[in-house]
Amino acid sequence: MTHSVEGRSVLVTGGSKGIGKGIARVFANAGARVVVVARHLDQAAAAAKEIGKGCHGVAADVTRLSDMEAAAKAAVDRNGGIDVVCANAGIFPQAKLEEMTGEQWDEVLNTNLKGCFHTVRACVPYLKTSDQGRVILTSSITGPVTGFPGWSHYGASKAGQLGFMRTACIELAKHGITINAVMPGNIITEGLAGLGEEYLKTMAASIPLKRLGTVEDIGYAALYFASREAGYVTGQTIIVDGGQILPESLEALAQA
Ligand code: NAP
């Protein structure tokens, strides 16, 4: 399976750190030609250098369609086309509903949901010319399945991505393009580490596999959706969470 992305041109938004960097590394190690996109060019370039294998960093803000069109063009100029796009860039600032401002809501929705639309919109013309175009979204368990205080805007954006995917799936199918979503649980990243040691410990304890996920855990799920072997899978989701959503109570975990 991992061999079928060899030589394919892959664009990963939010590829300068965290899950996006993990996805980019997994694809690069599988022989794909990867462009990572983030707002900070220095960080995108540093991640690309660290990943190696011809990986290249490009600066773009997913909240601006024109930025994403330029990023897609840069990937095409470098790698001759785009076969796989991973719309992964996202933010997760916390704000409780009663204190949340309209600006905070807009920032999260503009980045996570509209940014996802911009990314796909900018890449579709190139994906159409690929023999097997692939779109992989990074959604979350938070929103589509679970909730967490302070993340009502985030949850809405992540559930919204799946609504977007289900109609995009039908529109893109006639071009042979598939679109699927990975739904991570709690994954160890620089971003998540910022939520504090106590948070990380409590989260690990609530997961049946007793550990947080790695960025590679998500990268391999994305790699499956990108593979030629997944050519008949579209409009689908895969939860990668160590079983986190399954215990119906703390007691269910305690008795295991
Ligand atoms: P992260 O470590 O904070 O990295 C976020 C990445 O997105 C960075 O490369 C960042 O680079 C980029 N980014 C942010 N805003 C952007 C914008 N407007 N335009 C372009 N790039 C932007 O985050 P992460 O934890 O890896 O999360 C990545 C994705 O996974 C998100 O969609 C998140 O919702 C999802 N997710 C994460 C977890 C988790 O446990 N970590 C769980 C479920 C889902 P710049 O700042 O330079 O732009």
mmCIF file of C-alpha atoms and ligand atoms in Angstrom:
data_model
loop_
_atom_site.group_PDB
_atom_site.id
_atom_site.type_symbol
_atom_site.label_atom_id
_atom_site.label_comp_id
_atom_site.label_asym_id
_atom_site.label_seq_id
_atom_site.Cartn_x
_atom_site.Cartn_y
_atom_site.Cartn_z
ATOM 1 C CA MET A 1 0.000 0.000 0.000
ATOM 2 C CA THR A 2 2.726 2.452 0.988
ATOM 3 C CA HIS A 3 4.416 2.026 -2.394
ATOM 4 C CA SER A 4 1.456 3.301 -4.379
ATOM 5 C CA VAL A 5 2.124 6.945 -3.439
ATOM 6 C CA GLU A 6 5.668 6.739 -4.760
ATOM 7 C CA GLY A 7 6.341 9.682 -7.084
ATOM 8 C CA ARG A 8 2.935 11.266 -6.406
ATOM 9 C CA SER A 9 2.731 15.022 -5.831
ATOM 10 C CA VAL A 10 1.292 15.787 -2.395
ATOM 11 C CA LEU A 11 0.345 19.136 -0.843
ATOM 12 C CA VAL A 12 -0.134 19.259 2.947
ATOM 13 C CA THR A 13 -1.530 22.374 4.639
ATOM 14 C CA GLY A 14 -0.386 22.968 8.182
ATOM 15 C CA GLY A 15 2.629 20.848 7.325
ATOM 16 C CA SER A 16 5.167 22.863 9.306
ATOM 17 C CA LYS A 17 4.410 21.152 12.607
ATOM 18 C CA GLY A 18 2.230 18.695 14.463
ATOM 19 C CA ILE A 19 -0.017 16.323 12.554
ATOM 20 C CA GLY A 20 0.646 17.983 9.189
ATOM 21 C CA LYS A 21 4.382 17.507 9.573
ATOM 22 C CA GLY A 22 3.743 13.878 10.549
ATOM 23 C CA ILE A 23 1.582 13.356 7.460
ATOM 24 C CA ALA A 24 4.244 15.006 5.272
ATOM 25 C CA ARG A 25 6.971 12.799 6.747
ATOM 26 C CA VAL A 26 4.980 9.590 6.262
ATOM 27 C CA PHE A 27 4.274 10.508 2.623
ATOM 28 C CA ALA A 28 7.874 11.591 1.945
ATOM 29 C CA ASN A 29 9.168 8.330 3.442
ATOM 30 C CA ALA A 30 6.777 6.465 1.139
ATOM 31 C CA GLY A 31 8.404 8.153 -1.869
ATOM 32 C CA ALA A 32 5.939 10.991 -2.514
ATOM 33 C CA ARG A 33 7.037 14.485 -3.553
ATOM 34 C CA VAL A 34 5.673 16.704 -0.825
ATOM 35 C CA VAL A 35 4.992 20.440 -0.487
ATOM 36 C CA VAL A 36 4.174 21.662 3.012
ATOM 37 C CA VAL A 37 2.156 24.843 3.456
ATOM 38 C CA ALA A 38 1.962 27.136 6.503
ATOM 39 C CA ARG A 39 1.744 30.883 7.161
ATOM 40 C CA HIS A 40 5.304 31.114 8.484
ATOM 41 C CA LEU A 41 7.709 30.432 5.621
ATOM 42 C CA ASP A 42 10.692 29.923 7.946
ATOM 43 C CA GLN A 43 8.855 27.148 9.813
ATOM 44 C CA ALA A 44 7.550 25.531 6.619
ATOM 45 C CA ALA A 45 11.051 25.583 5.138
ATOM 46 C CA ALA A 46 12.594 24.210 8.353
ATOM 47 C CA ALA A 47 10.076 21.353 8.473
ATOM 48 C CA ALA A 48 10.713 20.557 4.801
ATOM 49 C CA LYS A 49 14.457 20.526 5.414
ATOM 50 C CA GLU A 50 14.064 18.250 8.430
ATOM 51 C CA ILE A 51 11.818 15.850 6.472
ATOM 52 C CA GLY A 52 14.230 15.881 3.491
ATOM 53 C CA LYS A 53 13.570 13.691 0.430
ATOM 54 C CA GLY A 54 12.824 16.755 -1.734
ATOM 55 C CA CYS A 55 10.109 18.101 0.581
ATOM 56 C CA HIS A 56 9.541 21.817 -0.002
ATOM 57 C CA GLY A 57 7.999 24.579 2.140
ATOM 58 C CA VAL A 58 5.590 27.236 0.835
ATOM 59 C CA ALA A 59 3.976 30.150 2.703
ATOM 60 C CA ALA A 60 0.206 30.578 2.436
ATOM 61 C CA ASP A 61 -2.730 31.405 4.674
ATOM 62 C CA VAL A 62 -5.642 29.008 4.179
ATOM 63 C CA THR A 63 -8.100 31.776 5.087
ATOM 64 C CA ARG A 64 -7.256 33.424 1.736
ATOM 65 C CA LEU A 65 -8.249 31.675 -1.499
ATOM 66 C CA SER A 66 -5.652 33.643 -3.474
ATOM 67 C CA ASP A 67 -2.909 32.364 -1.144
ATOM 68 C CA MET A 68 -4.032 28.792 -1.660
ATOM 69 C CA GLU A 69 -4.194 29.244 -5.426
ATOM 70 C CA ALA A 70 -0.591 30.491 -5.345
ATOM 71 C CA ALA A 71 0.457 27.572 -3.106
ATOM 72 C CA ALA A 72 -1.192 25.059 -5.437
ATOM 73 C CA LYS A 73 0.567 26.673 -8.408
ATOM 74 C CA ALA A 74 3.894 26.477 -6.540
ATOM 75 C CA ALA A 75 3.363 22.737 -5.959
ATOM 76 C CA VAL A 76 2.504 22.247 -9.635
ATOM 77 C CA ASP A 77 5.555 24.240 -10.792
ATOM 78 C CA ARG A 78 7.771 22.144 -8.572
ATOM 79 C CA ASN A 79 6.269 18.682 -8.955
ATOM 80 C CA GLY A 80 4.378 18.833 -12.249
ATOM 81 C CA GLY A 81 0.871 18.528 -10.815
ATOM 82 C CA ILE A 82 -1.044 17.681 -7.649
ATOM 83 C CA ASP A 83 -2.260 14.140 -6.992
ATOM 84 C CA VAL A 84 -3.020 14.328 -3.276
ATOM 85 C CA VAL A 85 -4.075 17.236 -1.092
ATOM 86 C CA CYS A 86 -4.204 16.966 2.682
ATOM 87 C CA ALA A 87 -6.326 19.817 4.061
ATOM 88 C CA ASN A 88 -4.970 19.681 7.571
ATOM 89 C CA ALA A 89 -4.281 23.259 8.768
ATOM 90 C CA GLY A 90 -6.304 24.098 11.831
ATOM 91 C CA ILE A 91 -6.380 26.031 15.078
ATOM 92 C CA PHE A 92 -7.985 25.180 18.414
ATOM 93 C CA PRO A 93 -8.072 28.196 20.758
ATOM 94 C CA GLN A 94 -10.434 27.590 23.671
ATOM 95 C CA ALA A 95 -13.290 29.952 24.568
ATOM 96 C CA LYS A 96 -16.363 29.110 26.619
ATOM 97 C CA LEU A 97 -19.645 29.773 24.854
ATOM 98 C CA GLU A 98 -20.792 32.538 27.230
ATOM 99 C CA GLU A 99 -17.599 34.542 26.753
ATOM 100 C CA MET A 100 -16.936 33.785 23.096
ATOM 101 C CA THR A 101 -16.856 36.768 20.743
ATOM 102 C CA GLY A 102 -17.972 36.758 17.133
ATOM 103 C CA GLU A 103 -14.366 37.408 16.126
ATOM 104 C CA GLN A 104 -13.177 34.285 17.966
ATOM 105 C CA TRP A 105 -15.904 32.227 16.281
ATOM 106 C CA ASP A 106 -14.997 33.633 12.846
ATOM 107 C CA GLU A 107 -11.265 33.017 13.289
ATOM 108 C CA VAL A 108 -11.800 29.321 14.006
ATOM 109 C CA LEU A 109 -14.441 28.783 11.313
ATOM 110 C CA ASN A 110 -12.444 30.773 8.736
ATOM 111 C CA THR A 111 -9.312 28.727 9.349
ATOM 112 C CA ASN A 112 -10.686 25.244 9.935
ATOM 113 C CA LEU A 113 -13.741 25.154 7.675
ATOM 114 C CA LYS A 114 -13.414 27.906 5.086
ATOM 115 C CA GLY A 115 -9.675 27.150 4.916
ATOM 116 C CA CYS A 116 -10.525 23.568 4.073
ATOM 117 C CA PHE A 117 -12.840 24.766 1.267
ATOM 118 C CA HIS A 118 -10.140 27.163 -0.057
ATOM 119 C CA THR A 119 -7.560 24.377 -0.062
ATOM 120 C CA VAL A 120 -9.738 21.941 -1.967
ATOM 121 C CA ARG A 121 -11.080 24.669 -4.303
ATOM 122 C CA ALA A 122 -7.551 25.768 -5.231
ATOM 123 C CA CYS A 123 -6.310 22.226 -5.866
ATOM 124 C CA VAL A 124 -9.284 20.755 -7.762
ATOM 125 C CA PRO A 125 -8.183 22.011 -11.223
ATOM 126 C CA TYR A 126 -4.924 20.058 -10.798
ATOM 127 C CA LEU A 127 -6.472 17.027 -9.074
ATOM 128 C CA LYS A 128 -8.751 16.699 -12.111
ATOM 129 C CA THR A 129 -5.735 16.102 -14.329
ATOM 130 C CA SER A 130 -4.304 13.445 -11.995
ATOM 131 C CA ASP A 131 -5.161 9.844 -12.877
ATOM 132 C CA GLN A 132 -6.371 9.346 -9.286
ATOM 133 C CA GLY A 133 -6.899 12.597 -7.390
ATOM 134 C CA ARG A 134 -7.173 12.334 -3.634
ATOM 135 C CA VAL A 135 -8.356 14.741 -0.943
ATOM 136 C CA ILE A 136 -7.826 13.933 2.711
ATOM 137 C CA LEU A 137 -9.269 16.192 5.392
ATOM 138 C CA THR A 138 -8.076 16.300 8.985
ATOM 139 C CA SER A 139 -11.280 16.548 10.985
ATOM 140 C CA SER A 140 -11.478 15.472 14.642
ATOM 141 C CA ILE A 141 -13.529 13.372 17.035
ATOM 142 C CA THR A 142 -14.348 16.718 18.715
ATOM 143 C CA GLY A 143 -17.493 18.011 17.051
ATOM 144 C CA PRO A 144 -18.570 15.105 14.857
ATOM 145 C CA VAL A 145 -18.655 12.649 17.801
ATOM 146 C CA THR A 146 -17.654 14.238 21.119
ATOM 147 C CA GLY A 147 -17.618 17.596 22.854
ATOM 148 C CA PHE A 148 -15.163 19.459 25.076
ATOM 149 C CA PRO A 149 -15.767 22.710 27.004
ATOM 150 C CA GLY A 150 -14.334 25.713 25.182
ATOM 151 C CA TRP A 151 -14.466 24.107 21.783
ATOM 152 C CA SER A 152 -18.002 24.756 20.513
ATOM 153 C CA HIS A 153 -16.628 26.800 17.581
ATOM 154 C CA TYR A 154 -13.909 24.224 16.940
ATOM 155 C CA GLY A 155 -16.408 21.340 17.142
ATOM 156 C CA ALA A 156 -18.699 23.130 14.700
ATOM 157 C CA SER A 157 -15.809 23.611 12.269
ATOM 158 C CA LYS A 158 -14.755 19.957 12.454
ATOM 159 C CA ALA A 159 -18.320 18.641 12.033
ATOM 160 C CA GLY A 160 -18.754 21.149 9.193
ATOM 161 C CA GLN A 161 -15.785 19.641 7.368
ATOM 162 C CA LEU A 162 -17.647 16.328 7.183
ATOM 163 C CA GLY A 163 -20.750 18.003 5.786
ATOM 164 C CA PHE A 164 -18.563 19.694 3.178
ATOM 165 C CA MET A 165 -16.934 16.360 2.362
ATOM 166 C CA ARG A 166 -20.190 14.502 1.698
ATOM 167 C CA THR A 167 -21.333 16.854 -1.044
ATOM 168 C CA ALA A 168 -17.825 17.444 -2.416
ATOM 169 C CA CYS A 169 -17.544 13.646 -2.690
ATOM 170 C CA ILE A 170 -20.437 13.505 -5.138
ATOM 171 C CA GLU A 171 -19.233 16.512 -7.160
ATOM 172 C CA LEU A 172 -15.632 15.274 -7.397
ATOM 173 C CA ALA A 173 -16.396 11.623 -8.143
ATOM 174 C CA LYS A 174 -16.986 12.303 -11.836
ATOM 175 C CA HIS A 175 -13.348 13.413 -12.078
ATOM 176 C CA GLY A 176 -12.133 10.239 -10.369
ATOM 177 C CA ILE A 177 -11.239 12.237 -7.262
ATOM 178 C CA THR A 178 -11.916 10.737 -3.832
ATOM 179 C CA ILE A 179 -12.317 12.747 -0.627
ATOM 180 C CA ASN A 180 -12.154 11.235 2.851
ATOM 181 C CA ALA A 181 -11.487 12.421 6.384
ATOM 182 C CA VAL A 182 -9.288 11.290 9.235
ATOM 183 C CA MET A 183 -10.748 11.971 12.679
ATOM 184 C CA PRO A 184 -7.925 12.075 15.212
ATOM 185 C CA GLY A 185 -8.376 11.712 18.934
ATOM 186 C CA ASN A 186 -5.725 13.281 21.142
ATOM 187 C CA ILE A 187 -2.441 13.372 19.277
ATOM 188 C CA ILE A 188 0.842 14.526 20.799
ATOM 189 C CA THR A 189 1.986 17.665 18.986
ATOM 190 C CA GLU A 190 3.734 20.877 19.921
ATOM 191 C CA GLY A 191 0.261 22.473 19.930
ATOM 192 C CA LEU A 192 -1.321 19.923 22.251
ATOM 193 C CA ALA A 193 1.701 19.965 24.561
ATOM 194 C CA GLY A 194 0.850 23.624 25.175
ATOM 195 C CA LEU A 195 -2.362 22.546 26.911
ATOM 196 C CA GLY A 196 -0.238 21.354 29.859
ATOM 197 C CA GLU A 197 1.141 18.218 31.498
ATOM 198 C CA GLU A 198 -1.971 17.634 33.621
ATOM 199 C CA TYR A 199 -4.249 17.687 30.565
ATOM 200 C CA LEU A 200 -2.029 15.192 28.725
ATOM 201 C CA LYS A 201 -1.942 12.821 31.739
ATOM 202 C CA THR A 202 -5.700 12.896 32.217
ATOM 203 C CA MET A 203 -6.306 12.339 28.518
ATOM 204 C CA ALA A 204 -3.977 9.329 28.361
ATOM 205 C CA ALA A 205 -5.778 7.788 31.360
ATOM 206 C CA SER A 206 -9.138 8.096 29.577
ATOM 207 C CA ILE A 207 -7.968 6.245 26.445
ATOM 208 C CA PRO A 208 -8.337 2.428 26.311
ATOM 209 C CA LEU A 209 -4.896 2.081 24.650
ATOM 210 C CA LYS A 210 -3.518 4.270 27.500
ATOM 211 C CA ARG A 211 -1.507 6.596 25.322
ATOM 212 C CA LEU A 212 -2.031 9.642 23.197
ATOM 213 C CA GLY A 213 -1.675 9.172 19.462
ATOM 214 C CA THR A 214 1.406 10.016 17.440
ATOM 215 C CA VAL A 215 1.412 12.211 14.355
ATOM 216 C CA GLU A 216 2.471 9.127 12.383
ATOM 217 C CA ASP A 217 -0.700 7.304 13.545
ATOM 218 C CA ILE A 218 -2.618 9.959 11.615
ATOM 219 C CA GLY A 219 -0.121 9.993 8.739
ATOM 220 C CA TYR A 220 -0.672 6.274 8.084
ATOM 221 C CA ALA A 221 -4.455 6.685 8.023
ATOM 222 C CA ALA A 222 -4.028 9.527 5.490
ATOM 223 C CA LEU A 223 -1.628 7.326 3.512
ATOM 224 C CA TYR A 224 -4.312 4.633 3.238
ATOM 225 C CA PHE A 225 -6.856 7.102 1.838
ATOM 226 C CA ALA A 226 -4.209 8.376 -0.614
ATOM 227 C CA SER A 227 -3.216 4.928 -1.810
ATOM 228 C CA ARG A 228 -4.349 3.442 -5.109
ATOM 229 C CA GLU A 229 -5.718 0.518 -3.100
ATOM 230 C CA ALA A 230 -8.285 2.886 -1.514
ATOM 231 C CA GLY A 231 -9.577 3.912 -4.944
ATOM 232 C CA TYR A 232 -13.160 2.787 -4.255
ATOM 233 C CA VAL A 233 -13.408 4.545 -0.858
ATOM 234 C CA THR A 234 -14.856 8.052 -0.887
ATOM 235 C CA GLY A 235 -16.875 10.277 1.422
ATOM 236 C CA GLN A 236 -15.783 8.211 4.419
ATOM 237 C CA THR A 237 -14.189 8.812 7.799
ATOM 238 C CA ILE A 238 -11.757 6.896 9.941
ATOM 239 C CA ILE A 239 -11.447 7.539 13.675
ATOM 240 C CA VAL A 240 -7.880 7.195 14.952
ATOM 241 C CA ASP A 241 -8.182 7.640 18.715
ATOM 242 C CA GLY A 242 -6.901 4.573 20.605
ATOM 243 C CA GLY A 243 -10.510 3.682 21.401
ATOM 244 C CA GLN A 244 -11.099 6.982 23.206
ATOM 245 C CA ILE A 245 -14.738 7.491 22.218
ATOM 246 C CA LEU A 246 -15.863 4.010 23.227
ATOM 247 C CA PRO A 247 -15.979 3.731 27.058
ATOM 248 C CA GLU A 248 -19.486 4.755 28.115
ATOM 249 C CA SER A 249 -18.243 5.840 31.562
ATOM 250 C CA LEU A 250 -15.095 6.037 33.703
ATOM 251 C CA GLU A 251 -16.351 2.834 35.324
ATOM 252 C CA ALA A 252 -16.173 1.078 31.956
ATOM 253 C CA LEU A 253 -12.457 1.826 31.867
ATOM 254 C CA ALA A 254 -11.903 0.970 35.540
ATOM 255 C CA GLN A 255 -13.469 -2.476 35.159
ATOM 256 C CA ALA A 256 -11.448 -3.391 32.066
HETATM 257 P P1 NAP B 1 -0.446 22.495 15.277
HETATM 258 O O1 NAP B 1 0.621 21.619 15.782
HETATM 259 O O2 NAP B 1 -0.808 23.720 16.025
HETATM 260 O O3 NAP B 1 -0.094 22.887 13.765
HETATM 261 C C1 NAP B 1 -0.981 23.655 13.014
HETATM 262 C C2 NAP B 1 -0.437 23.836 11.630
HETATM 263 O O4 NAP B 1 -1.387 24.589 10.860
HETATM 264 C C3 NAP B 1 0.861 24.631 11.593
HETATM 265 O O5 NAP B 1 1.642 24.169 10.509
HETATM 266 C C4 NAP B 1 0.396 26.048 11.317
HETATM 267 O O6 NAP B 1 1.443 26.828 10.747
HETATM 268 C C5 NAP B 1 -0.752 25.761 10.349
HETATM 269 N N1 NAP B 1 -1.759 26.811 10.262
HETATM 270 C C6 NAP B 1 -2.518 27.347 11.247
HETATM 271 N N2 NAP B 1 -3.301 28.314 10.758
HETATM 272 C C7 NAP B 1 -3.045 28.383 9.431
HETATM 273 C C8 NAP B 1 -3.522 29.204 8.384
HETATM 274 N N3 NAP B 1 -4.448 30.162 8.583
HETATM 275 N N4 NAP B 1 -3.032 29.005 7.128
HETATM 276 C C9 NAP B 1 -2.091 28.054 6.894
HETATM 277 N N5 NAP B 1 -1.604 27.264 7.854
HETATM 278 C C10 NAP B 1 -2.066 27.435 9.113
HETATM 279 O O7 NAP B 1 -1.827 21.683 15.122
HETATM 280 P P2 NAP B 1 -2.114 20.102 15.090
HETATM 281 O O8 NAP B 1 -2.421 19.680 16.457
HETATM 282 O O9 NAP B 1 -1.074 19.403 14.313
HETATM 283 O O10 NAP B 1 -3.494 20.100 14.275
HETATM 284 C C11 NAP B 1 -3.515 19.890 12.881
HETATM 285 C C12 NAP B 1 -4.929 19.505 12.497
HETATM 286 O O11 NAP B 1 -5.329 18.346 13.220
HETATM 287 C C13 NAP B 1 -5.954 20.588 12.806
HETATM 288 O O12 NAP B 1 -6.903 20.653 11.778
HETATM 289 C C14 NAP B 1 -6.600 20.073 14.089
HETATM 290 O O13 NAP B 1 -7.906 20.527 14.227
HETATM 291 C C15 NAP B 1 -6.562 18.570 13.861
HETATM 292 N N6 NAP B 1 -6.625 17.785 15.077
HETATM 293 C C16 NAP B 1 -5.609 17.805 15.978
HETATM 294 C C17 NAP B 1 -5.699 16.992 17.109
HETATM 295 C C18 NAP B 1 -4.583 16.906 18.103
HETATM 296 O O14 NAP B 1 -4.730 16.169 19.088
HETATM 297 N N7 NAP B 1 -3.473 17.569 17.928
HETATM 298 C C19 NAP B 1 -6.839 16.207 17.335
HETATM 299 C C20 NAP B 1 -7.856 16.243 16.397
HETATM 300 C C21 NAP B 1 -7.734 17.017 15.263
HETATM 301 P P3 NAP B 1 1.454 28.462 10.795
HETATM 302 O O15 NAP B 1 1.086 28.851 12.197
HETATM 303 O O16 NAP B 1 2.814 28.862 10.352
HETATM 304 O O17 NAP B 1 0.409 28.883 9.801
#
